[in-house]
Every structure is written in structure tokens, then in C-alpha cells.
mmCIF file with all atom_site columns, C-alpha atoms in Angstrom:
data_model
loop_
_atom_site.group_PDB
_atom_site.id
_atom_site.type_symbol
_atom_site.label_atom_id
_atom_site.label_alt_id
_atom_site.label_comp_id
_atom_site.label_asym_id
_atom_site.label_entity_id
_atom_site.label_seq_id
_atom_site.pdbx_PDB_ins_code
_atom_site.Cartn_x
_atom_site.Cartn_y
_atom_site.Cartn_z
_atom_site.occupancy
_atom_site.B_iso_or_equiv
_atom_site.pdbx_formal_charge
_atom_site.auth_seq_id
_atom_site.auth_comp_id
_atom_site.auth_asym_id
_atom_site.auth_atom_id
_atom_site.pdbx_PDB_model_num
ATOM 1   C CA . LYS A 1 1   ? 0.000   0.000   0.000  1.00 0.00 ? 1   LYS A CA 1
ATOM 2   C CA . ALA A 1 2   ? 1.146   3.551   -0.590 1.00 0.00 ? 2   ALA A CA 1
ATOM 3   C CA . GLY A 1 3   ? 3.013   5.222   2.230  1.00 0.00 ? 3   GLY A CA 1
ATOM 4   C CA . VAL A 1 4   ? 2.749   8.725   3.599  1.00 0.00 ? 4   VAL A CA 1
ATOM 5   C CA . THR A 1 5   ? 3.295   11.278  0.852  1.00 0.00 ? 5   THR A CA 1
ATOM 6   C CA . GLN A 1 6   ? 4.615   14.747  1.532  1.00 0.00 ? 6   GLN A CA 1
ATOM 7   C CA . THR A 1 7   ? 4.911   17.511  -1.018 1.00 0.00 ? 7   THR A CA 1
ATOM 8   C CA . PRO A 1 8   ? 6.931   19.363  -1.970 1.00 0.00 ? 8   PRO A CA 1
ATOM 9   C CA . ARG A 1 9   ? 10.170  17.629  -1.050 1.00 0.00 ? 9   ARG A CA 1
ATOM 10  C CA . TYR A 1 10  ? 12.216  20.817  -1.026 1.00 0.00 ? 10  TYR A CA 1
ATOM 11  C CA . LEU A 1 11  ? 11.292  24.437  -0.664 1.00 0.00 ? 11  LEU A CA 1
ATOM 12  C CA . ILE A 1 12  ? 13.253  27.673  -0.487 1.00 0.00 ? 12  ILE A CA 1
ATOM 13  C CA . LYS A 1 13  ? 11.441  30.740  0.810  1.00 0.00 ? 13  LYS A CA 1
ATOM 14  C CA . THR A 1 14  ? 12.372  34.256  1.829  1.00 0.00 ? 14  THR A CA 1
ATOM 15  C CA . ARG A 1 15  ? 11.914  35.668  5.316  1.00 0.00 ? 15  ARG A CA 1
ATOM 16  C CA . GLY A 1 16  ? 8.468   37.118  5.770  1.00 0.00 ? 16  GLY A CA 1
ATOM 17  C CA . GLN A 1 17  ? 6.817   34.886  3.205  1.00 0.00 ? 17  GLN A CA 1
ATOM 18  C CA . GLN A 1 18  ? 4.364   32.141  4.015  1.00 0.00 ? 18  GLN A CA 1
ATOM 19  C CA . VAL A 1 19  ? 4.438   28.498  3.031  1.00 0.00 ? 19  VAL A CA 1
ATOM 20  C CA . THR A 1 20  ? 2.017   25.585  2.793  1.00 0.00 ? 20  THR A CA 1
ATOM 21  C CA . LEU A 1 21  ? 3.123   21.970  3.063  1.00 0.00 ? 21  LEU A CA 1
ATOM 22  C CA . SER A 1 22  ? 0.978   18.974  2.205  1.00 0.00 ? 22  SER A CA 1
ATOM 23  C CA . CYS A 1 23  ? 0.689   15.478  3.653  1.00 0.00 ? 23  CYS A CA 1
ATOM 24  C CA . SER A 1 24  ? -1.362  12.574  2.310  1.00 0.00 ? 24  SER A CA 1
ATOM 25  C CA . PRO A 1 25  ? -1.656  9.808   4.907  1.00 0.00 ? 25  PRO A CA 1
ATOM 26  C CA . ILE A 1 26  ? -1.839  6.087   4.334  1.00 0.00 ? 26  ILE A CA 1
ATOM 27  C CA . SER A 1 27  ? -5.241  5.094   3.027  1.00 0.00 ? 27  SER A CA 1
ATOM 28  C CA . GLY A 1 28  ? -7.616  4.511   5.921  1.00 0.00 ? 28  GLY A CA 1
ATOM 29  C CA . HIS A 1 29  ? -5.548  6.471   8.438  1.00 0.00 ? 29  HIS A CA 1
ATOM 30  C CA . ARG A 1 30  ? -7.460  9.312   10.044 1.00 0.00 ? 30  ARG A CA 1
ATOM 31  C CA . SER A 1 31  ? -4.727  10.810  12.211 1.00 0.00 ? 31  SER A CA 1
ATOM 32  C CA . VAL A 1 32  ? -2.025  13.089  10.822 1.00 0.00 ? 32  VAL A CA 1
ATOM 33  C CA . SER A 1 33  ? 0.673   14.572  13.043 1.00 0.00 ? 33  SER A CA 1
ATOM 34  C CA . TRP A 1 34  ? 3.279   17.140  12.098 1.00 0.00 ? 34  TRP A CA 1
ATOM 35  C CA . TYR A 1 35  ? 6.819   17.412  13.462 1.00 0.00 ? 35  TYR A CA 1
ATOM 36  C CA . GLN A 1 36  ? 9.666   19.845  12.987 1.00 0.00 ? 36  GLN A CA 1
ATOM 37  C CA . GLN A 1 37  ? 13.176  18.382  12.926 1.00 0.00 ? 37  GLN A CA 1
ATOM 38  C CA . THR A 1 38  ? 16.245  20.574  13.379 1.00 0.00 ? 38  THR A CA 1
ATOM 39  C CA . PRO A 1 39  ? 19.817  19.615  14.258 1.00 0.00 ? 39  PRO A CA 1
ATOM 40  C CA . GLY A 1 40  ? 19.662  21.496  17.552 1.00 0.00 ? 40  GLY A CA 1
ATOM 41  C CA . GLN A 1 41  ? 16.195  20.547  18.822 1.00 0.00 ? 41  GLN A CA 1
ATOM 42  C CA . GLY A 1 42  ? 15.581  17.169  17.216 1.00 0.00 ? 42  GLY A CA 1
ATOM 43  C CA . LEU A 1 43  ? 12.016  16.168  16.411 1.00 0.00 ? 43  LEU A CA 1
ATOM 44  C CA . GLN A 1 44  ? 9.396   18.393  17.988 1.00 0.00 ? 44  GLN A CA 1
ATOM 45  C CA . PHE A 1 45  ? 5.660   17.889  17.858 1.00 0.00 ? 45  PHE A CA 1
ATOM 46  C CA . LEU A 1 46  ? 3.690   20.619  16.127 1.00 0.00 ? 46  LEU A CA 1
ATOM 47  C CA . PHE A 1 47  ? 0.087   19.381  16.084 1.00 0.00 ? 47  PHE A CA 1
ATOM 48  C CA . GLU A 1 48  ? -2.176  16.487  15.249 1.00 0.00 ? 48  GLU A CA 1
ATOM 49  C CA . TYR A 1 49  ? -5.392  16.323  13.281 1.00 0.00 ? 49  TYR A CA 1
ATOM 50  C CA . PHE A 1 50  ? -7.951  13.578  13.555 1.00 0.00 ? 50  PHE A CA 1
ATOM 51  C CA . SER A 1 51  ? -11.172 13.544  11.557 1.00 0.00 ? 51  SER A CA 1
ATOM 52  C CA . GLU A 1 52  ? -10.653 17.180  10.489 1.00 0.00 ? 52  GLU A CA 1
ATOM 53  C CA . THR A 1 53  ? -10.220 18.418  14.082 1.00 0.00 ? 53  THR A CA 1
ATOM 54  C CA . GLN A 1 54  ? -7.029  19.485  15.791 1.00 0.00 ? 54  GLN A CA 1
ATOM 55  C CA . ARG A 1 55  ? -6.664  17.033  18.640 1.00 0.00 ? 55  ARG A CA 1
ATOM 56  C CA . ASN A 1 56  ? -3.287  18.026  20.071 1.00 0.00 ? 56  ASN A CA 1
ATOM 57  C CA . LYS A 1 57  ? -0.951  20.964  19.801 1.00 0.00 ? 57  LYS A CA 1
ATOM 58  C CA . GLY A 1 58  ? 2.710   21.438  20.654 1.00 0.00 ? 58  GLY A CA 1
ATOM 59  C CA . ASN A 1 59  ? 4.500   24.554  21.875 1.00 0.00 ? 59  ASN A CA 1
ATOM 60  C CA . PHE A 1 60  ? 4.892   26.481  18.667 1.00 0.00 ? 60  PHE A CA 1
ATOM 61  C CA . PRO A 1 61  ? 3.826   30.056  17.921 1.00 0.00 ? 61  PRO A CA 1
ATOM 62  C CA . GLY A 1 62  ? 0.540   30.821  16.209 1.00 0.00 ? 62  GLY A CA 1
ATOM 63  C CA . ARG A 1 63  ? 2.391   31.336  12.902 1.00 0.00 ? 63  ARG A CA 1
ATOM 64  C CA . PHE A 1 64  ? 2.251   27.571  12.587 1.00 0.00 ? 64  PHE A CA 1
ATOM 65  C CA . SER A 1 65  ? -1.183  26.288  11.700 1.00 0.00 ? 65  SER A CA 1
ATOM 66  C CA . GLY A 1 66  ? -2.743  23.364  9.970  1.00 0.00 ? 66  GLY A CA 1
ATOM 67  C CA . ARG A 1 67  ? -5.898  21.772  8.769  1.00 0.00 ? 67  ARG A CA 1
ATOM 68  C CA . GLN A 1 68  ? -7.226  18.433  7.648  1.00 0.00 ? 68  GLN A CA 1
ATOM 69  C CA . PHE A 1 69  ? -9.637  17.698  4.863  1.00 0.00 ? 69  PHE A CA 1
ATOM 70  C CA . SER A 1 70  ? -12.418 15.143  4.712  1.00 0.00 ? 70  SER A CA 1
ATOM 71  C CA . ASN A 1 71  ? -10.141 12.729  2.820  1.00 0.00 ? 71  ASN A CA 1
ATOM 72  C CA . SER A 1 72  ? -7.656  12.945  5.736  1.00 0.00 ? 72  SER A CA 1
ATOM 73  C CA . ARG A 1 73  ? -5.086  14.867  3.719  1.00 0.00 ? 73  ARG A CA 1
ATOM 74  C CA . SER A 1 74  ? -3.510  17.567  5.827  1.00 0.00 ? 74  SER A CA 1
ATOM 75  C CA . GLU A 1 75  ? -1.809  20.859  5.163  1.00 0.00 ? 75  GLU A CA 1
ATOM 76  C CA . MET A 1 76  ? 0.508   22.825  7.384  1.00 0.00 ? 76  MET A CA 1
ATOM 77  C CA . ASN A 1 77  ? 0.984   26.557  6.980  1.00 0.00 ? 77  ASN A CA 1
ATOM 78  C CA . VAL A 1 78  ? 3.732   28.759  8.325  1.00 0.00 ? 78  VAL A CA 1
ATOM 79  C CA . SER A 1 79  ? 3.234   32.483  8.016  1.00 0.00 ? 79  SER A CA 1
ATOM 80  C CA . THR A 1 80  ? 5.797   35.286  8.320  1.00 0.00 ? 80  THR A CA 1
ATOM 81  C CA . LEU A 1 81  ? 8.713   32.906  7.895  1.00 0.00 ? 81  LEU A CA 1
ATOM 82  C CA . GLU A 1 82  ? 11.817  33.359  10.025 1.00 0.00 ? 82  GLU A CA 1
ATOM 83  C CA . LEU A 1 83  ? 15.308  31.995  9.435  1.00 0.00 ? 83  LEU A CA 1
ATOM 84  C CA . GLY A 1 84  ? 14.812  29.669  12.393 1.00 0.00 ? 84  GLY A CA 1
ATOM 85  C CA . ASP A 1 85  ? 11.934  27.953  10.626 1.00 0.00 ? 85  ASP A CA 1
ATOM 86  C CA . SER A 1 86  ? 14.430  26.238  8.330  1.00 0.00 ? 86  SER A CA 1
ATOM 87  C CA . ALA A 1 87  ? 13.962  22.571  9.108  1.00 0.00 ? 87  ALA A CA 1
ATOM 88  C CA . LEU A 1 88  ? 12.767  19.206  7.911  1.00 0.00 ? 88  LEU A CA 1
ATOM 89  C CA . TYR A 1 89  ? 9.010   19.017  8.398  1.00 0.00 ? 89  TYR A CA 1
ATOM 90  C CA . LEU A 1 90  ? 7.750   15.480  8.841  1.00 0.00 ? 90  LEU A CA 1
ATOM 91  C CA . CYS A 1 91  ? 4.239   14.220  8.966  1.00 0.00 ? 91  CYS A CA 1
ATOM 92  C CA . ALA A 1 92  ? 3.145   10.917  10.424 1.00 0.00 ? 92  ALA A CA 1
ATOM 93  C CA . SER A 1 93  ? -0.102  9.061   9.908  1.00 0.00 ? 93  SER A CA 1
ATOM 94  C CA . GLY A 1 94  ? -1.903  6.501   11.985 1.00 0.00 ? 94  GLY A CA 1
ATOM 95  C CA . PRO A 1 95  ? -5.340  4.971   12.452 1.00 0.00 ? 95  PRO A CA 1
ATOM 96  C CA . GLY A 1 96  ? -6.034  7.188   15.447 1.00 0.00 ? 96  GLY A CA 1
ATOM 97  C CA . GLY A 1 97  ? -5.899  4.802   18.378 1.00 0.00 ? 97  GLY A CA 1
ATOM 98  C CA . PHE A 1 98  ? -3.181  4.448   20.997 1.00 0.00 ? 98  PHE A CA 1
ATOM 99  C CA . ASP A 1 99  ? -1.334  1.234   20.424 1.00 0.00 ? 99  ASP A CA 1
ATOM 100 C CA . TYR A 1 100 ? 0.404   1.581   17.118 1.00 0.00 ? 100 TYR A CA 1
ATOM 101 C CA . GLY A 1 101 ? 3.565   3.023   15.665 1.00 0.00 ? 101 GLY A CA 1
ATOM 102 C CA . TYR A 1 102 ? 3.146   6.014   13.467 1.00 0.00 ? 102 TYR A CA 1
ATOM 103 C CA . THR A 1 103 ? 4.319   5.905   9.857  1.00 0.00 ? 103 THR A CA 1
ATOM 104 C CA . PHE A 1 104 ? 6.337   8.907   8.785  1.00 0.00 ? 104 PHE A CA 1
ATOM 105 C CA . GLY A 1 105 ? 6.634   10.507  5.400  1.00 0.00 ? 105 GLY A CA 1
ATOM 106 C CA . SER A 1 106 ? 9.966   11.536  3.902  1.00 0.00 ? 106 SER A CA 1
ATOM 107 C CA . GLY A 1 107 ? 9.440   15.134  4.843  1.00 0.00 ? 107 GLY A CA 1
ATOM 108 C CA . THR A 1 108 ? 9.667   18.553  3.290  1.00 0.00 ? 108 THR A CA 1
ATOM 109 C CA . ARG A 1 109 ? 12.999  20.315  3.631  1.00 0.00 ? 109 ARG A CA 1
ATOM 110 C CA . LEU A 1 110 ? 12.252  24.026  4.089  1.00 0.00 ? 110 LEU A CA 1
ATOM 111 C CA . THR A 1 111 ? 15.042  26.562  3.781  1.00 0.00 ? 111 THR A CA 1
ATOM 112 C CA . VAL A 1 112 ? 14.327  30.166  4.699  1.00 0.00 ? 112 VAL A CA 1
ATOM 113 C CA . VAL A 1 113 ? 16.791  32.724  3.324  1.00 0.00 ? 113 VAL A CA 1
ATOM 114 C CA . GLU B 2 1   ? 9.212   19.436  31.460 1.00 0.00 ? 1   GLU B CA 1
ATOM 115 C CA . ASP B 2 2   ? 9.202   16.096  29.672 1.00 0.00 ? 2   ASP B CA 1
ATOM 116 C CA . LYS B 2 3   ? 12.675  14.779  28.824 1.00 0.00 ? 3   LYS B CA 1
ATOM 117 C CA . VAL B 2 4   ? 13.911  11.886  26.731 1.00 0.00 ? 4   VAL B CA 1
ATOM 118 C CA . VAL B 2 5   ? 17.681  11.398  26.764 1.00 0.00 ? 5   VAL B CA 1
ATOM 119 C CA . GLN B 2 6   ? 19.580  9.056   24.508 1.00 0.00 ? 6   GLN B CA 1
ATOM 120 C CA . SER B 2 7   ? 23.129  7.845   24.841 1.00 0.00 ? 7   SER B CA 1
ATOM 121 C CA . PRO B 2 8   ? 25.621  7.677   23.395 1.00 0.00 ? 8   PRO B CA 1
ATOM 122 C CA . LEU B 2 9   ? 25.145  10.562  20.979 1.00 0.00 ? 9   LEU B CA 1
ATOM 123 C CA . SER B 2 10  ? 27.156  8.744   18.355 1.00 0.00 ? 10  SER B CA 1
ATOM 124 C CA . LEU B 2 11  ? 28.878  5.453   17.952 1.00 0.00 ? 11  LEU B CA 1
ATOM 125 C CA . VAL B 2 12  ? 31.233  3.890   15.406 1.00 0.00 ? 12  VAL B CA 1
ATOM 126 C CA . VAL B 2 13  ? 31.517  0.102   15.372 1.00 0.00 ? 13  VAL B CA 1
ATOM 127 C CA . HIS B 2 14  ? 32.855  -2.585  13.088 1.00 0.00 ? 14  HIS B CA 1
ATOM 128 C CA . GLU B 2 15  ? 30.588  -4.882  11.146 1.00 0.00 ? 15  GLU B CA 1
ATOM 129 C CA . GLY B 2 16  ? 29.709  -7.877  13.271 1.00 0.00 ? 16  GLY B CA 1
ATOM 130 C CA . ASP B 2 17  ? 29.874  -6.033  16.587 1.00 0.00 ? 17  ASP B CA 1
ATOM 131 C CA . THR B 2 18  ? 26.951  -5.907  19.010 1.00 0.00 ? 18  THR B CA 1
ATOM 132 C CA . VAL B 2 19  ? 25.732  -2.496  20.124 1.00 0.00 ? 19  VAL B CA 1
ATOM 133 C CA . THR B 2 20  ? 23.446  -1.285  22.899 1.00 0.00 ? 20  THR B CA 1
ATOM 134 C CA . LEU B 2 21  ? 21.675  2.039   22.620 1.00 0.00 ? 21  LEU B CA 1
ATOM 135 C CA . ASN B 2 22  ? 20.168  3.655   25.679 1.00 0.00 ? 22  ASN B CA 1
ATOM 136 C CA . CYS B 2 23  ? 17.104  5.774   26.234 1.00 0.00 ? 23  CYS B CA 1
ATOM 137 C CA . SER B 2 24  ? 16.031  7.235   29.566 1.00 0.00 ? 24  SER B CA 1
ATOM 138 C CA . TYR B 2 25  ? 12.946  9.312   30.139 1.00 0.00 ? 25  TYR B CA 1
ATOM 139 C CA . GLU B 2 26  ? 11.296  11.621  32.611 1.00 0.00 ? 26  GLU B CA 1
ATOM 140 C CA . VAL B 2 27  ? 7.833   12.348  31.371 1.00 0.00 ? 27  VAL B CA 1
ATOM 141 C CA . THR B 2 28  ? 4.357   12.885  32.689 1.00 0.00 ? 28  THR B CA 1
ATOM 142 C CA . ASN B 2 29  ? 1.643   10.401  31.789 1.00 0.00 ? 29  ASN B CA 1
ATOM 143 C CA . PHE B 2 30  ? 3.840   7.754   30.212 1.00 0.00 ? 30  PHE B CA 1
ATOM 144 C CA . ARG B 2 31  ? 2.019   5.318   27.957 1.00 0.00 ? 31  ARG B CA 1
ATOM 145 C CA . SER B 2 32  ? 4.590   3.633   25.749 1.00 0.00 ? 32  SER B CA 1
ATOM 146 C CA . LEU B 2 33  ? 8.093   3.970   24.354 1.00 0.00 ? 33  LEU B CA 1
ATOM 147 C CA . LEU B 2 34  ? 8.856   3.715   20.674 1.00 0.00 ? 34  LEU B CA 1
ATOM 148 C CA . TRP B 2 35  ? 12.053  3.190   18.718 1.00 0.00 ? 35  TRP B CA 1
ATOM 149 C CA . TYR B 2 36  ? 12.578  4.499   15.192 1.00 0.00 ? 36  TYR B CA 1
ATOM 150 C CA . LYS B 2 37  ? 15.411  4.210   12.682 1.00 0.00 ? 37  LYS B CA 1
ATOM 151 C CA . GLN B 2 38  ? 16.125  7.264   10.529 1.00 0.00 ? 38  GLN B CA 1
ATOM 152 C CA . GLU B 2 39  ? 18.446  6.736   7.605  1.00 0.00 ? 39  GLU B CA 1
ATOM 153 C CA . LYS B 2 40  ? 17.807  9.690   5.354  1.00 0.00 ? 40  LYS B CA 1
ATOM 154 C CA . LYS B 2 41  ? 14.547  11.396  6.050  1.00 0.00 ? 41  LYS B CA 1
ATOM 155 C CA . ALA B 2 42  ? 11.589  9.209   7.049  1.00 0.00 ? 42  ALA B CA 1
ATOM 156 C CA . PRO B 2 43  ? 11.924  7.625   10.494 1.00 0.00 ? 43  PRO B CA 1
ATOM 157 C CA . THR B 2 44  ? 10.999  3.951   10.244 1.00 0.00 ? 44  THR B CA 1
ATOM 158 C CA . PHE B 2 45  ? 9.106   2.334   13.108 1.00 0.00 ? 45  PHE B CA 1
ATOM 159 C CA . LEU B 2 46  ? 10.982  -0.443  14.905 1.00 0.00 ? 46  LEU B CA 1
ATOM 160 C CA . PHE B 2 47  ? 9.303   -1.233  18.228 1.00 0.00 ? 47  PHE B CA 1
ATOM 161 C CA . MET B 2 48  ? 6.637   -0.103  20.638 1.00 0.00 ? 48  MET B CA 1
ATOM 162 C CA . LEU B 2 49  ? 7.108   -1.090  24.288 1.00 0.00 ? 49  LEU B CA 1
ATOM 163 C CA . THR B 2 50  ? 4.372   -0.738  26.844 1.00 0.00 ? 50  THR B CA 1
ATOM 164 C CA . SER B 2 51  ? 5.128   -3.313  29.532 1.00 0.00 ? 51  SER B CA 1
ATOM 165 C CA . SER B 2 52  ? 8.259   -3.673  31.631 1.00 0.00 ? 52  SER B CA 1
ATOM 166 C CA . GLY B 2 53  ? 10.533  -6.644  31.166 1.00 0.00 ? 53  GLY B CA 1
ATOM 167 C CA . ILE B 2 54  ? 9.035   -8.007  27.960 1.00 0.00 ? 54  ILE B CA 1
ATOM 168 C CA . GLU B 2 55  ? 11.616  -8.161  25.212 1.00 0.00 ? 55  GLU B CA 1
ATOM 169 C CA . LYS B 2 56  ? 10.558  -7.379  21.700 1.00 0.00 ? 56  LYS B CA 1
ATOM 170 C CA . LYS B 2 57  ? 12.598  -8.861  18.875 1.00 0.00 ? 57  LYS B CA 1
ATOM 171 C CA . SER B 2 58  ? 12.833  -8.393  15.163 1.00 0.00 ? 58  SER B CA 1
ATOM 172 C CA . GLY B 2 59  ? 15.684  -10.223 13.502 1.00 0.00 ? 59  GLY B CA 1
ATOM 173 C CA . ARG B 2 60  ? 18.941  -8.908  14.925 1.00 0.00 ? 60  ARG B CA 1
ATOM 174 C CA . LEU B 2 61  ? 17.226  -6.091  16.801 1.00 0.00 ? 61  LEU B CA 1
ATOM 175 C CA . SER B 2 62  ? 15.704  -6.371  20.232 1.00 0.00 ? 62  SER B CA 1
ATOM 176 C CA . SER B 2 63  ? 14.472  -3.939  22.837 1.00 0.00 ? 63  SER B CA 1
ATOM 177 C CA . ILE B 2 64  ? 13.283  -3.954  26.407 1.00 0.00 ? 64  ILE B CA 1
ATOM 178 C CA . LEU B 2 65  ? 11.668  -1.442  28.736 1.00 0.00 ? 65  LEU B CA 1
ATOM 179 C CA . ASP B 2 66  ? 12.185  -0.876  32.469 1.00 0.00 ? 66  ASP B CA 1
ATOM 180 C CA . LYS B 2 67  ? 9.335   1.271   33.790 1.00 0.00 ? 67  LYS B CA 1
ATOM 181 C CA . LYS B 2 68  ? 10.713  1.299   37.317 1.00 0.00 ? 68  LYS B CA 1
ATOM 182 C CA . GLU B 2 69  ? 14.084  2.740   36.322 1.00 0.00 ? 69  GLU B CA 1
ATOM 183 C CA . LEU B 2 70  ? 12.569  4.693   33.409 1.00 0.00 ? 70  LEU B CA 1
ATOM 184 C CA . PHE B 2 71  ? 14.760  3.493   30.598 1.00 0.00 ? 71  PHE B CA 1
ATOM 185 C CA . SER B 2 72  ? 14.868  1.316   27.537 1.00 0.00 ? 72  SER B CA 1
ATOM 186 C CA . ILE B 2 73  ? 17.659  -0.284  25.534 1.00 0.00 ? 73  ILE B CA 1
ATOM 187 C CA . LEU B 2 74  ? 17.877  -1.215  21.897 1.00 0.00 ? 74  LEU B CA 1
ATOM 188 C CA . ASN B 2 75  ? 20.288  -4.005  21.039 1.00 0.00 ? 75  ASN B CA 1
ATOM 189 C CA . ILE B 2 76  ? 21.611  -4.745  17.598 1.00 0.00 ? 76  ILE B CA 1
ATOM 190 C CA . THR B 2 77  ? 23.630  -7.932  17.194 1.00 0.00 ? 77  THR B CA 1
ATOM 191 C CA . ALA B 2 78  ? 25.948  -8.822  14.313 1.00 0.00 ? 78  ALA B CA 1
ATOM 192 C CA . THR B 2 79  ? 25.766  -5.280  12.979 1.00 0.00 ? 79  THR B CA 1
ATOM 193 C CA . GLN B 2 80  ? 25.850  -4.638  9.249  1.00 0.00 ? 80  GLN B CA 1
ATOM 194 C CA . THR B 2 81  ? 26.659  -1.502  7.276  1.00 0.00 ? 81  THR B CA 1
ATOM 195 C CA . GLY B 2 82  ? 22.941  -1.218  6.536  1.00 0.00 ? 82  GLY B CA 1
ATOM 196 C CA . ASP B 2 83  ? 22.342  -0.605  10.231 1.00 0.00 ? 83  ASP B CA 1
ATOM 197 C CA . SER B 2 84  ? 24.091  2.762   9.933  1.00 0.00 ? 84  SER B CA 1
ATOM 198 C CA . ALA B 2 85  ? 21.454  5.343   10.819 1.00 0.00 ? 85  ALA B CA 1
ATOM 199 C CA . VAL B 2 86  ? 20.177  7.602   13.560 1.00 0.00 ? 86  VAL B CA 1
ATOM 200 C CA . TYR B 2 87  ? 18.141  5.670   16.110 1.00 0.00 ? 87  TYR B CA 1
ATOM 201 C CA . LEU B 2 88  ? 15.396  7.673   17.765 1.00 0.00 ? 88  LEU B CA 1
ATOM 202 C CA . CYS B 2 89  ? 13.598  6.930   20.973 1.00 0.00 ? 89  CYS B CA 1
ATOM 203 C CA . ALA B 2 90  ? 10.211  8.512   21.633 1.00 0.00 ? 90  ALA B CA 1
ATOM 204 C CA . VAL B 2 91  ? 7.636   8.453   24.409 1.00 0.00 ? 91  VAL B CA 1
ATOM 205 C CA . ALA B 2 92  ? 3.884   8.429   23.851 1.00 0.00 ? 92  ALA B CA 1
ATOM 206 C CA . HIS B 2 93  ? 1.700   9.918   26.562 1.00 0.00 ? 93  HIS B CA 1
ATOM 207 C CA . THR B 2 94  ? -1.618  8.739   27.924 1.00 0.00 ? 94  THR B CA 1
ATOM 208 C CA . GLY B 2 95  ? -4.573  10.696  26.678 1.00 0.00 ? 95  GLY B CA 1
ATOM 209 C CA . THR B 2 96  ? -2.643  12.127  23.725 1.00 0.00 ? 96  THR B CA 1
ATOM 210 C CA . ALA B 2 97  ? -1.905  9.221   21.445 1.00 0.00 ? 97  ALA B CA 1
ATOM 211 C CA . SER B 2 98  ? -0.363  11.254  18.727 1.00 0.00 ? 98  SER B CA 1
ATOM 212 C CA . LYS B 2 99  ? 2.079   13.470  20.575 1.00 0.00 ? 99  LYS B CA 1
ATOM 213 C CA . LEU B 2 100 ? 5.480   11.816  20.740 1.00 0.00 ? 100 LEU B CA 1
ATOM 214 C CA . THR B 2 101 ? 8.328   13.304  22.752 1.00 0.00 ? 101 THR B CA 1
ATOM 215 C CA . PHE B 2 102 ? 11.571  12.391  21.007 1.00 0.00 ? 102 PHE B CA 1
ATOM 216 C CA . GLY B 2 103 ? 15.136  12.100  22.196 1.00 0.00 ? 103 GLY B CA 1
ATOM 217 C CA . THR B 2 104 ? 17.827  13.656  20.020 1.00 0.00 ? 104 THR B CA 1
ATOM 218 C CA . GLY B 2 105 ? 18.918  10.275  18.725 1.00 0.00 ? 105 GLY B CA 1
ATOM 219 C CA . THR B 2 106 ? 22.016  8.106   18.587 1.00 0.00 ? 106 THR B CA 1
ATOM 220 C CA . ARG B 2 107 ? 23.971  8.196   15.350 1.00 0.00 ? 107 ARG B CA 1
ATOM 221 C CA . LEU B 2 108 ? 25.342  4.735   14.610 1.00 0.00 ? 108 LEU B CA 1
ATOM 222 C CA . GLN B 2 109 ? 27.984  4.162   11.972 1.00 0.00 ? 109 GLN B CA 1
ATOM 223 C CA . VAL B 2 110 ? 28.944  0.601   11.082 1.00 0.00 ? 110 VAL B CA 1
ATOM 224 C CA . THR B 2 111 ? 32.238  0.275   9.217  1.00 0.00 ? 111 THR B CA 1
ATOM 225 C CA . LEU B 2 112 ? 33.704  -2.669  7.318  1.00 0.00 ? 112 LEU B CA 1
#
């Protein structure tokens, strides 16, 4: 079965711009979580969507937002980009229960210049 | 503040060696501990551990959890160059299935 698909794979943006990243989960999975990975901080949880509702949120500023569509695809938006937003953004999908390991996509590498 | 600490930070071994990677945690509302392997970008799920003392095995990899001492180990026997990767440990919390708190990882390099 198809895995988790993230687009685009690479992105270069200028400070102050905004960006939208996309994640298509594994078919049948209703939970999509987003993580930011940087060399200094490692993987940090941004938020999770389940059945089009944000179920959990990490400690990131309001510039980071997301949404989920009825087909479970999710988008993440970052507004007013800062240099420190340069990172690998990973999404993970799962069926939505507790006892499973999430499947990650290959990520979107965002560079802010 | 929730903390997940992995050691060592990096490790270089020869093919055929056995390695042990460590993960300790101090978190609220612990539910389970997960191990992932990250080679390039996508972390790949290895194990989920919920109960103390029960070893999970997959080929040459095995892992065990100690909920009293708050740590887990990941063992890799007869290492191969294909085991070279960053190994990530993460904790899942009760009530918030999706939020994983990750350690910073152990970078393993297996040389010939």
C-alpha cells in the first residue's frame, strides 16, 4: 500500500513569506501529526489532526497552523517565515488509536533565506 | 518538562559487533516507548514497548523497557553496514496518542 506522501520535497522561501506543506496519509488512516526536525532541537511535535479536528498541539507560535480535509489529507501553513523555521518538516499518519507506531513521510525540507 | 535522553550521541563500530543504545525518560503520563530508525529522512518504526521486562525482537534487533528505572535499551547484534542510521527513541503519553516526545537520537555508523 502507498506510504505517507509529503509535497513538496524541497522548498526555499524568503523571510516574511508564508508556506504551505501537504501530507497525504496512508489510506484509511485518520490521524495526521506534524513534526519539525532541526539539528539542535531534534524532532518536535507541532500538532495532530484527527477527523478534520485538531486534537493536540505542541508549543509552537501561532504562525504555525494546519488543517485536515475530509479525505484525511492535511496541510501545514507557516506564516511570516523566520530563518529559524528552516527545518525538515515530517508528517506521520496513523489509524487514530493508541497502540500503534506512526508511519512517517519523507518530509519537506524548508530553507528560509 | 518532559525529557527523553539518549546515549551515546554517536557510535562507530565494526561490522559484526553488538551495540546497545540507551534511552532514559522523565515524562508525565507515560504510555509507551517507541524506537525508530532514521536513515535519510523518514523515520521507520521499529518497536513499541508498553510493559516492563518483555523483550521485543525483530531479527537482529531487540528492545526492552524498564518502567521502574525509566529506561529502555535497543540491542543490535551482528551489525551490518545497513544498520548505519540515527536511532530515535520517543515516548507516547496517555490521553494524547499522537504526541510523541523524542530524544535527540544516537547516530550509529557501522564500518567494514
